Short mmCIF file of C-alpha atoms and ligand atoms in Angstrom, two decimals:
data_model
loop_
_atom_site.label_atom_id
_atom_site.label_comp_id
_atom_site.label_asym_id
_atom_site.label_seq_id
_atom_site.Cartn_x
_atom_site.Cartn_y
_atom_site.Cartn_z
CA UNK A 1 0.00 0.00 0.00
CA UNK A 2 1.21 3.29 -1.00
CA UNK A 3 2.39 5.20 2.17
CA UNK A 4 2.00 9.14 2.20
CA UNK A 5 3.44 11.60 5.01
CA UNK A 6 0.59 14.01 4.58
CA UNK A 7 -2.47 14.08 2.99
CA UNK A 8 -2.89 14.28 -0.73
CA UNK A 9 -4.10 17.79 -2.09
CA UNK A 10 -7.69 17.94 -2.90
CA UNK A 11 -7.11 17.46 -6.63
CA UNK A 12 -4.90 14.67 -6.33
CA UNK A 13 -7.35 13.00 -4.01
CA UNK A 14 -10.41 13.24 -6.37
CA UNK A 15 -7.88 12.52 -10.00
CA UNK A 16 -5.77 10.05 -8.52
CA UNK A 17 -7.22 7.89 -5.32
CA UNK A 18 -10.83 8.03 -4.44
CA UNK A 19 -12.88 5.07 -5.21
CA UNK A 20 -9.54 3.57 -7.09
CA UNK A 21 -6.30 3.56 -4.94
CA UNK A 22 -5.62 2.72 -1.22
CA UNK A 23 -3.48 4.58 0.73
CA UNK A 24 -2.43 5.24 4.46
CA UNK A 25 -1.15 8.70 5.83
CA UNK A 26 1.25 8.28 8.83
CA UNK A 27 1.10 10.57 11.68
CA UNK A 28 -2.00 12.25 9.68
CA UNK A 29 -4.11 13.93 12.79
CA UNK A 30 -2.12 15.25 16.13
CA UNK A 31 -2.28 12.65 18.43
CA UNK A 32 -3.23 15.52 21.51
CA UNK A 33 -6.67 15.73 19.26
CA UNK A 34 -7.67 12.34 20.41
CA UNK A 35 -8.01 13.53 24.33
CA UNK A 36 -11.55 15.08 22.72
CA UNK A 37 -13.02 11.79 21.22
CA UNK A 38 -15.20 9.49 22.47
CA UNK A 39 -13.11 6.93 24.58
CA UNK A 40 -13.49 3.31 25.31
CA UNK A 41 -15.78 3.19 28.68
CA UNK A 42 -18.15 6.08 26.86
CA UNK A 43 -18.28 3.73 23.83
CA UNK A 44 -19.04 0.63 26.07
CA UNK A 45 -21.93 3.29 27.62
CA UNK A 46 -23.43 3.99 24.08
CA UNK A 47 -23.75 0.72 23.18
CA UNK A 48 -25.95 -0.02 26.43
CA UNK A 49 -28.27 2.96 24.83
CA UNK A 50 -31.70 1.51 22.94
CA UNK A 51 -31.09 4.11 20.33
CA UNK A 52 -27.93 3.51 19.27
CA UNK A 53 -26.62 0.39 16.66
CA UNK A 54 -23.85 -1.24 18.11
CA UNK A 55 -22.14 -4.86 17.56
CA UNK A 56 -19.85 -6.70 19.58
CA UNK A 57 -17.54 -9.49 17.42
CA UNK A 58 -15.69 -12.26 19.00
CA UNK A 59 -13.08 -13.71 16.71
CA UNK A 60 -11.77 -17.22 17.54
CA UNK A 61 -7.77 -17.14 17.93
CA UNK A 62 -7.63 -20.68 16.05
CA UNK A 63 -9.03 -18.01 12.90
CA UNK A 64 -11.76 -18.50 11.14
CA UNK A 65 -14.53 -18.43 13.35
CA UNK A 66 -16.67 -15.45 14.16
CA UNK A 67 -19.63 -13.94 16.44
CA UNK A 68 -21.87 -11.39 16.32
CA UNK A 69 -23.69 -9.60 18.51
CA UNK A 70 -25.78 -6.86 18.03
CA UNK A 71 -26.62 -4.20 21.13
CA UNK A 72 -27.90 -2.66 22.92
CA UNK A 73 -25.96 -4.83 25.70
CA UNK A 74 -25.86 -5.13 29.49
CA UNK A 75 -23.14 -3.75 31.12
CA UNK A 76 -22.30 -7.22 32.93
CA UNK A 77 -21.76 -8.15 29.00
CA UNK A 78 -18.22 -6.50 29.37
CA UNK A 79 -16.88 -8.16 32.34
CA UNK A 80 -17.54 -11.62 30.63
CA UNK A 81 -15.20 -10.57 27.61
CA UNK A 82 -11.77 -11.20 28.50
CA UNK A 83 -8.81 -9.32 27.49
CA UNK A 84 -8.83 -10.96 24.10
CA UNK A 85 -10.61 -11.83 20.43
CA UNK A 86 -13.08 -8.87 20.60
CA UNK A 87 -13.68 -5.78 19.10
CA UNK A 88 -17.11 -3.27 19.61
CA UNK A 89 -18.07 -1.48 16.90
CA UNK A 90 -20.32 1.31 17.73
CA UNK A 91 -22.31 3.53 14.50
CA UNK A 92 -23.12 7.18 14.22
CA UNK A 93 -20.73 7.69 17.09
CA UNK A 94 -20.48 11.76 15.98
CA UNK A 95 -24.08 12.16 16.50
CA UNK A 96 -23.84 11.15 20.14
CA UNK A 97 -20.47 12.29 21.19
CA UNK A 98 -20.32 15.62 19.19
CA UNK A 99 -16.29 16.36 20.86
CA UNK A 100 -15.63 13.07 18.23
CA UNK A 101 -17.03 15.18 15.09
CA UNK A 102 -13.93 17.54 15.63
CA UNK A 103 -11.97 14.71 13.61
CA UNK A 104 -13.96 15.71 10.61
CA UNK A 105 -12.39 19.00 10.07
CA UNK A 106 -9.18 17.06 8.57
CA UNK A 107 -11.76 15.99 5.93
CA UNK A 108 -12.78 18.45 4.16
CA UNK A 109 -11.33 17.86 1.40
CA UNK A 110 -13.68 14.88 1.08
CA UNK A 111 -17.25 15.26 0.17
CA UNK A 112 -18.78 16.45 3.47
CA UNK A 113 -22.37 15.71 2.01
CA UNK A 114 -21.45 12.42 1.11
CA UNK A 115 -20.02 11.33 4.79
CA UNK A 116 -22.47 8.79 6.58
CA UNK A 117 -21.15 8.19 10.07
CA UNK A 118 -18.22 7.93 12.31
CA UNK A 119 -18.42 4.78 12.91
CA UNK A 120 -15.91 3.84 16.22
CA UNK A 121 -14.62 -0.07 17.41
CA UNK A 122 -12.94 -0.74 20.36
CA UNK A 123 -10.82 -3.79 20.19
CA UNK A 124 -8.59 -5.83 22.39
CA UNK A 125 -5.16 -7.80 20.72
CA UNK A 126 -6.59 -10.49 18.45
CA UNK A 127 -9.69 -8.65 17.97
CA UNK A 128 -11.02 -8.39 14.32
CA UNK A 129 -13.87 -8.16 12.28
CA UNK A 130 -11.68 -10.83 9.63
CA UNK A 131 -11.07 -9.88 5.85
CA UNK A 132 -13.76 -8.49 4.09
CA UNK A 133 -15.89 -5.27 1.91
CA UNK A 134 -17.49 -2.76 2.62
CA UNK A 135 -19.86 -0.77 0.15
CA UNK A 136 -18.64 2.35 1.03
CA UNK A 137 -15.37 4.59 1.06
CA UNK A 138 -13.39 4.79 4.52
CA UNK A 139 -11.14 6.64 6.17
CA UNK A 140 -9.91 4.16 8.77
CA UNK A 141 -8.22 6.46 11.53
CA UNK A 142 -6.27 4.82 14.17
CA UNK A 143 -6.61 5.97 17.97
CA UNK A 144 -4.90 4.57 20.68
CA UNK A 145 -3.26 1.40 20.22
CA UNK A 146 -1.92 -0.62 17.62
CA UNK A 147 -3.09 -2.59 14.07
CA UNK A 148 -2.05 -4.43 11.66
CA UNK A 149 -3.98 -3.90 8.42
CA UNK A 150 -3.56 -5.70 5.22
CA UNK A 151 -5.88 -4.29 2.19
CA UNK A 152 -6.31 -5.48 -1.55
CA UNK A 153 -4.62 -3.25 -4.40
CA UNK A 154 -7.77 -4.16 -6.30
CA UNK A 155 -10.98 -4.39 -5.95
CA UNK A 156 -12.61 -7.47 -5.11
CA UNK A 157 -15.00 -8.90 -8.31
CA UNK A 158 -16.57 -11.99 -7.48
CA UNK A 159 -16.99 -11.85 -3.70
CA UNK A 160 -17.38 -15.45 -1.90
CA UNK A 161 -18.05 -15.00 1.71
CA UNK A 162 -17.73 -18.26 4.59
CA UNK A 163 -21.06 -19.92 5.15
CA UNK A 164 -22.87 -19.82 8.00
CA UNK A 165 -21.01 -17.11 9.82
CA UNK A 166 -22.83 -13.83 11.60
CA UNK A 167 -21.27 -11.57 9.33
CA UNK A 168 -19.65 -11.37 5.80
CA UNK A 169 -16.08 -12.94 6.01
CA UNK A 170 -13.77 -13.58 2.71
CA UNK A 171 -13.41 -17.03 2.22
CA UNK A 172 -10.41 -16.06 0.48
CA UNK A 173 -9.02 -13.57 2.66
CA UNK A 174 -6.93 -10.09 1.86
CA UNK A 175 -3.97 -10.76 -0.46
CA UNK A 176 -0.73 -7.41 0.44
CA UNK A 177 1.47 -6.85 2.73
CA UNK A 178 0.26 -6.28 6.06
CA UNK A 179 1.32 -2.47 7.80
CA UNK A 180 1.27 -1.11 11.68
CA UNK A 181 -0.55 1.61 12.08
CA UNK A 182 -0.44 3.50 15.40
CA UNK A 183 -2.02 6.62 16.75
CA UNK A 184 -2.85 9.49 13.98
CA UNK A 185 -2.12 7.32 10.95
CA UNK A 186 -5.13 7.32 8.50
CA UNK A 187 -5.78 4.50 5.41
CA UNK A 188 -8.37 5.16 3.03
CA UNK A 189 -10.56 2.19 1.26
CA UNK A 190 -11.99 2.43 -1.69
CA UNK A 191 -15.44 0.24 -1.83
CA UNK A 192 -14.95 -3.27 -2.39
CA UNK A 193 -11.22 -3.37 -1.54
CA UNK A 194 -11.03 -5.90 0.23
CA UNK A 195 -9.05 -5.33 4.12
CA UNK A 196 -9.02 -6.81 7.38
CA UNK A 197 -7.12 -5.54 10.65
CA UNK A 198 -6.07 -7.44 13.46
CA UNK A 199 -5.44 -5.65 16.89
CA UNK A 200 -1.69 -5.83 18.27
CA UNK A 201 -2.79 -3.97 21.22
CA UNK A 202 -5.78 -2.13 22.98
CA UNK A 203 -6.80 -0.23 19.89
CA UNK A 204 -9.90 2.34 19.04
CA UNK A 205 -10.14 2.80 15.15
CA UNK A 206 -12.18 5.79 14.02
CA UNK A 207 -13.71 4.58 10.37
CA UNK A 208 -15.17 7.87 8.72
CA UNK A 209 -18.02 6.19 6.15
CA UNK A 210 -19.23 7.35 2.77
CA UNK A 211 -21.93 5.73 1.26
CA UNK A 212 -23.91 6.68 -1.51
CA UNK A 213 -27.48 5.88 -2.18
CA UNK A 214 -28.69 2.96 -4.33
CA UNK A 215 -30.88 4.33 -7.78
CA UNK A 216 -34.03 2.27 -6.16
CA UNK A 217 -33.71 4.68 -2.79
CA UNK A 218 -33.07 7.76 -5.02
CA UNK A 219 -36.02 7.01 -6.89
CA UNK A 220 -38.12 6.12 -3.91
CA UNK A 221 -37.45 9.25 -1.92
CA UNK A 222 -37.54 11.35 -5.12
CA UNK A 223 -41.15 10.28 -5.55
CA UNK A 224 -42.24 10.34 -2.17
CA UNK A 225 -41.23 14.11 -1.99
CA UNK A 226 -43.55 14.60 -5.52
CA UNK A 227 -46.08 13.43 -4.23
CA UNK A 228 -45.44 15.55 -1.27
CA UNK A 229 -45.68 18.81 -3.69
CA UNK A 230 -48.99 18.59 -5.22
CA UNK A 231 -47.83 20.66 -8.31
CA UNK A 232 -44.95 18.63 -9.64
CA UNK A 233 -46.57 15.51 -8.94
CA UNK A 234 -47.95 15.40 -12.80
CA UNK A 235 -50.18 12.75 -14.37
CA UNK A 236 -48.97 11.05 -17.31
CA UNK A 237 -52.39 11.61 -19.84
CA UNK A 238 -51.47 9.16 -22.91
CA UNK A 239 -50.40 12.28 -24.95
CA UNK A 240 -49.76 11.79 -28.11
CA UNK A 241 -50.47 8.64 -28.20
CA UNK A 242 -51.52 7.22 -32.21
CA UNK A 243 -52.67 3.88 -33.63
CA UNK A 244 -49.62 1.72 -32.60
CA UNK A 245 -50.50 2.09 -29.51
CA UNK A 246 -53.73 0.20 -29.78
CA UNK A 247 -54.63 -2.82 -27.53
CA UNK A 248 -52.21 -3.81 -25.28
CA UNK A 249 -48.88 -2.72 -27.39
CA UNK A 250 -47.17 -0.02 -25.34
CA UNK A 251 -45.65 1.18 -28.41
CA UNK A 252 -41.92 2.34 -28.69
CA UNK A 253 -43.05 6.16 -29.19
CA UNK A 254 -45.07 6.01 -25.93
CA UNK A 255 -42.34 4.62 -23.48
CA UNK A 256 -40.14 7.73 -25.43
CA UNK A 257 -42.83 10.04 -23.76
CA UNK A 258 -42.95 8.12 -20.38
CA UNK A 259 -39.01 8.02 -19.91
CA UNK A 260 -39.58 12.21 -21.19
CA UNK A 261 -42.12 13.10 -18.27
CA UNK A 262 -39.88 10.94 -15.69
CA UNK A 263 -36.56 13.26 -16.95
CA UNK A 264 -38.30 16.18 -16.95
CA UNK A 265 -39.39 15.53 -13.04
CA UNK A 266 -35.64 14.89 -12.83
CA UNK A 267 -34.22 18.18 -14.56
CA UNK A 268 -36.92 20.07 -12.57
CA UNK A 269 -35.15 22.82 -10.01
CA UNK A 270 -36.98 20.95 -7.40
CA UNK A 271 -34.88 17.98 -8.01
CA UNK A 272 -31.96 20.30 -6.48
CA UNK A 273 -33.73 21.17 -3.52
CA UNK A 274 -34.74 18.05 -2.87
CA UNK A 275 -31.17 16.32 -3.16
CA UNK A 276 -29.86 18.81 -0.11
CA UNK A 277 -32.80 17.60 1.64
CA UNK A 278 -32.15 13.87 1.02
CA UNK A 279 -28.21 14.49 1.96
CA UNK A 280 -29.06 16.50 4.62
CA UNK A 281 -30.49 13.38 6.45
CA UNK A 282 -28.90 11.39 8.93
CA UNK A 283 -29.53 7.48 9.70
CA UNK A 284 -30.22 8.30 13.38
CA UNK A 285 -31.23 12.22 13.59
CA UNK A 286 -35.10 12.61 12.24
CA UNK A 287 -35.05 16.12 12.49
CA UNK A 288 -32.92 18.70 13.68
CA UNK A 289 -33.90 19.34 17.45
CA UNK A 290 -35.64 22.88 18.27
CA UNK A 291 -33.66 24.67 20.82
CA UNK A 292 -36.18 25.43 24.25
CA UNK A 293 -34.86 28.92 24.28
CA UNK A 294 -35.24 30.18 20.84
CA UNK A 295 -33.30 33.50 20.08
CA UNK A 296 -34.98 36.43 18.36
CA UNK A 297 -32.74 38.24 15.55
CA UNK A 298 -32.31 41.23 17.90
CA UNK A 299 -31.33 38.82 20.55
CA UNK A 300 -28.93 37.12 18.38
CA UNK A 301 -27.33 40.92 17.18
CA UNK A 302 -27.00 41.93 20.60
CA UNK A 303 -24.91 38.90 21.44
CA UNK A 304 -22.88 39.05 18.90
CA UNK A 305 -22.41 42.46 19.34
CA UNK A 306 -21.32 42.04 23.08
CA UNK A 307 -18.48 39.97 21.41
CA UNK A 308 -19.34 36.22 21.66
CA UNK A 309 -19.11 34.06 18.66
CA UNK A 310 -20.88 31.72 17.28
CA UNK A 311 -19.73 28.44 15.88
CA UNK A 312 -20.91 25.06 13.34
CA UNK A 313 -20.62 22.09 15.07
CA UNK A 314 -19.32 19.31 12.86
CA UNK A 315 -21.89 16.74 13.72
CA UNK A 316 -24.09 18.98 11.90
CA UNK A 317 -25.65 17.54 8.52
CA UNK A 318 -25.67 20.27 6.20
CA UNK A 319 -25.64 20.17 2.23
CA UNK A 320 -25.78 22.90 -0.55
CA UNK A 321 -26.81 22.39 -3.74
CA UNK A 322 -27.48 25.04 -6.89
CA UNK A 323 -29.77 24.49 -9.03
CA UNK A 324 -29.82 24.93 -13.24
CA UNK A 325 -31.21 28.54 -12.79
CA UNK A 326 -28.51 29.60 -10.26
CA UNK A 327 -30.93 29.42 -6.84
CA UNK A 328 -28.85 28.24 -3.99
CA UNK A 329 -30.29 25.70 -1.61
CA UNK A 330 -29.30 25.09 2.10
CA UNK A 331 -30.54 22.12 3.92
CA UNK A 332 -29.87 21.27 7.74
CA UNK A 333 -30.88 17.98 8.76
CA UNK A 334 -33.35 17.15 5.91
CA UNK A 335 -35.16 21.04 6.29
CA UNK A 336 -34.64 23.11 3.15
CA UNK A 337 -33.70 26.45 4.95
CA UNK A 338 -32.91 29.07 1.97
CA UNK A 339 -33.29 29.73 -1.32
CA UNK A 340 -32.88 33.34 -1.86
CA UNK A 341 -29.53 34.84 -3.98
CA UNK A 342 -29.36 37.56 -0.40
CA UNK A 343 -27.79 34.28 1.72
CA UNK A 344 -25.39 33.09 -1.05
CA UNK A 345 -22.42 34.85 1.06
CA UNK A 346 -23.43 32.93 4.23
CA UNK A 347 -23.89 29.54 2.55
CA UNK A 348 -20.53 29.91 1.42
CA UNK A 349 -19.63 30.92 4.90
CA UNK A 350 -20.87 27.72 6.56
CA UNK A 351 -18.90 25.67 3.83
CA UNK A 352 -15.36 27.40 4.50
CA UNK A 353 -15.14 28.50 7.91
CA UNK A 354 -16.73 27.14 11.37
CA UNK A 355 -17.29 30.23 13.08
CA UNK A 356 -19.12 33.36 12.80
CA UNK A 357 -18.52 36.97 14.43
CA UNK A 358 -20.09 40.27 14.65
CA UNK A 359 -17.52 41.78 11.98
CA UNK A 360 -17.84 38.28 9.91
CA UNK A 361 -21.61 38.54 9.52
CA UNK A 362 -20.90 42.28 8.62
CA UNK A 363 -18.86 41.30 5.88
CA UNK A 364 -21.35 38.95 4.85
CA UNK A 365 -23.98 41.72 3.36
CA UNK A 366 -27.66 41.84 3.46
CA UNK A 367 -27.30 41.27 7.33
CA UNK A 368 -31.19 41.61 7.84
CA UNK A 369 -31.88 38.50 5.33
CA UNK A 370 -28.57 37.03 6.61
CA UNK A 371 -29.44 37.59 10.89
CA UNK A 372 -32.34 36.07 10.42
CA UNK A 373 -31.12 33.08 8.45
CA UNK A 374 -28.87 32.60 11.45
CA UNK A 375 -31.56 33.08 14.17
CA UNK A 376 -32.89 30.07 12.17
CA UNK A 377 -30.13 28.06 12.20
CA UNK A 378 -29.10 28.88 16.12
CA UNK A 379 -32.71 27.97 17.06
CA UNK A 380 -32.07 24.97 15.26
CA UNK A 381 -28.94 23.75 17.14
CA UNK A 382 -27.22 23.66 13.92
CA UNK A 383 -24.89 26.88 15.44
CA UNK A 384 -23.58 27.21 19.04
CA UNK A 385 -22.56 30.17 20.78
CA UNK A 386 -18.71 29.23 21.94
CA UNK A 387 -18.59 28.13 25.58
CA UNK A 388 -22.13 26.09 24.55
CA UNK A 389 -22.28 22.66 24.81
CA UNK A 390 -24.03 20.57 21.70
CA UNK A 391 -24.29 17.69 23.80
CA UNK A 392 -26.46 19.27 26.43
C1 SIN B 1 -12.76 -2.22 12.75
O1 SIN B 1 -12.53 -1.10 13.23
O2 SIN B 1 -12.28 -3.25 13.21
C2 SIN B 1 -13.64 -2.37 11.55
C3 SIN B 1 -13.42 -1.35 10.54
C4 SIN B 1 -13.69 -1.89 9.13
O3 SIN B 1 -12.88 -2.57 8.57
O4 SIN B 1 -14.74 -1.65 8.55
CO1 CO B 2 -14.38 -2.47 6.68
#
């Protein structure tokens, strides 16, 4: 596997390595920027937690053999588990333990929309989920401990998994050369490379997930919102329909208009909106909480103006999109927020920077559209006031 000592520019990211070529980053993210994140005994507590999805894997040392279990557990579960052969894996770790969402600021070079979860394992030596997939792009960031990884330098075509097991091993395993990685070193998997990693020692890996929708979910979701909005939800009326279409002969020229009125719901603006909604939506937030102490816009001014700023979490789901005419849309966790050319400063705001001032929102123009905007967005949770807590 190729081995960087920084991460690759933006560019050479997109041209030369994502969804094609492996690679790990040593040293990648400060090791003192690990104190924040989630550690083991808060991990053990999430996974006790109804809401969350967690899975605990025992792996056999003889090889071969694997258990899963899927949470929430009892806390006794953990004093049964030895020191050995077992990892936890615990999903949408960022939406939980916000402090862990910092790590996403060394991403954004990746697409931010496109990130599903934070997905974190705790694992003691021997632990390991064995060689296998997984449908979507990681980052793989290593915590505390150490790993040995080995990953494919292709991807996998025909994929043959062991019978009978809990979850999806290779039978044939991960062909390349296996490679320690220790706190701060990154690897990044394309989908369907295959890669398995074996704990040397205590180790919490941090895998950030990207995984894009399948066509039947797009068009399922894309529908469901038409039918939502009355006036794009048109009826197909056999137009121009002629004599070969008699009987029950669906002629060629009639599935030409069909396909027609399905691209034109497709081209429509709304289709932009829409896709900020649908990548605006997270697997375990419904909607984005309402704060109990909404501000007003004068309330917001006059804090800002007494010189306290205001900051955007990274947990945050957010996703921009433009549309054909040139209307920008900003979405918070699946709620379409603006769509007027007077916010276009601030959207780009939100993408570039994480925090906000008095002299910042100044700079911004059209500060009446723009405060309010804001107010929305504050009363939303989806900005904090610095000293503010997102957890609480
Ligand atoms: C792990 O952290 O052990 C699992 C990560 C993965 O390979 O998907
Ligand atoms: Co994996």
């Amino acid at each position: 596997m190729l081995v960087l000592n920084e991460f690759p520019t933006a560019d050479e990211f997109y041209k030369i390595y994502w969804g094609r070529k492996p690679f790990v980053v040593r040293g990648a993210i400060d090791a003192a920027a690990f104190e924040g994140f989630i550690d083991g005994d808060m991990l053990a507590g999430l996974s006790l937690e109804d809401e969350v999805k967690s899975r605990i894997v025992l792996s056999a040392p003889e090889g071969n053999k694997w258990t899963c279990e899927h949470g929430p557990f009892e806390e006794e579960r953990f004093s049964t588990l030895g020191d050995k052969n077992w990892s936890l894996l615990v999903q949408n770790v960022e939406q939980y333990h916000t402090d862990t969402a910092n790590l996403l600021k060394s991403f954004n070079f990746s697409p931010r929309w496109l990130m599903d979860d934070i997905m974190v394992s705790y694992s003691e030596a021997g632990g390991t989920v064995g060689p296998h997939t997984d449908s979507y792009h990681v980052f793989l960031v290593q915590g505390t401990g150490h790993r040995s990884w080995t990953v494919g330098d292709t991807p996998v075509v025909n994929e043959e998994c062991i019978e009978g097991l809990d979850l999806k091993v290779l039978k044939s395993g991960v062909e390349g050369e296996a490679i320690e990685v220790t706190i701060g070193d990154v690897i990044y998997i394309p989908p369907h490379f295959a890669h398995e990693g074996k704990t040397l020692e205590t180790a919490m890996t941090f895998s950030v997930g990207f995984l894009g929708p399948k066509m039947s979910e797009l068009f399922a979701q894309y529908g469901h919102y038409l039918e939502q909005m009355e006036a794009l939800d048109k009826r197909y009326a056999g137009q121009e329909l002629n004599v070969r279409s008699a009987g029950f002969a669906l002629a060629p020229h009639a599935q030409k208009t069909l396909r027609g009125e399905l691209m034109n719901a497709l081209h429509a603006d709304s289709f932009s909106v829409w896709l900020a909604e649908y990548f605006s939506t997270s697997a375990d937030v419904d909607e984005a909480e309402l704060r109990e102490d909404p501000l007003s816009s004068a309330e917001l001014i006059a804090r800002l103006q007494a010189g306290e700023v205001l900051y955007r979490p990274e947990h945050v789901k957010i996703c921009t999109t433009t549309s054909q005419d040139g209307v920008r849309t900003l979405a918070v966790y699946g709620a379409v927020l603006v769509t007027t050319v007077a916010h276009d400063g601030l959207i780009e705001w939100l993408g570039q920077h994480a925090s906000l001032s008095l002299g910042d929102v100044d700079a911004l123009g059209n500060k009446d559209a723009v405060i309010s905007v804001i107010a929305h967005l504050y009363n939303q949770n989806a900005l904090f006031f610095e000293g503010d807590d997102p957890d609480h």
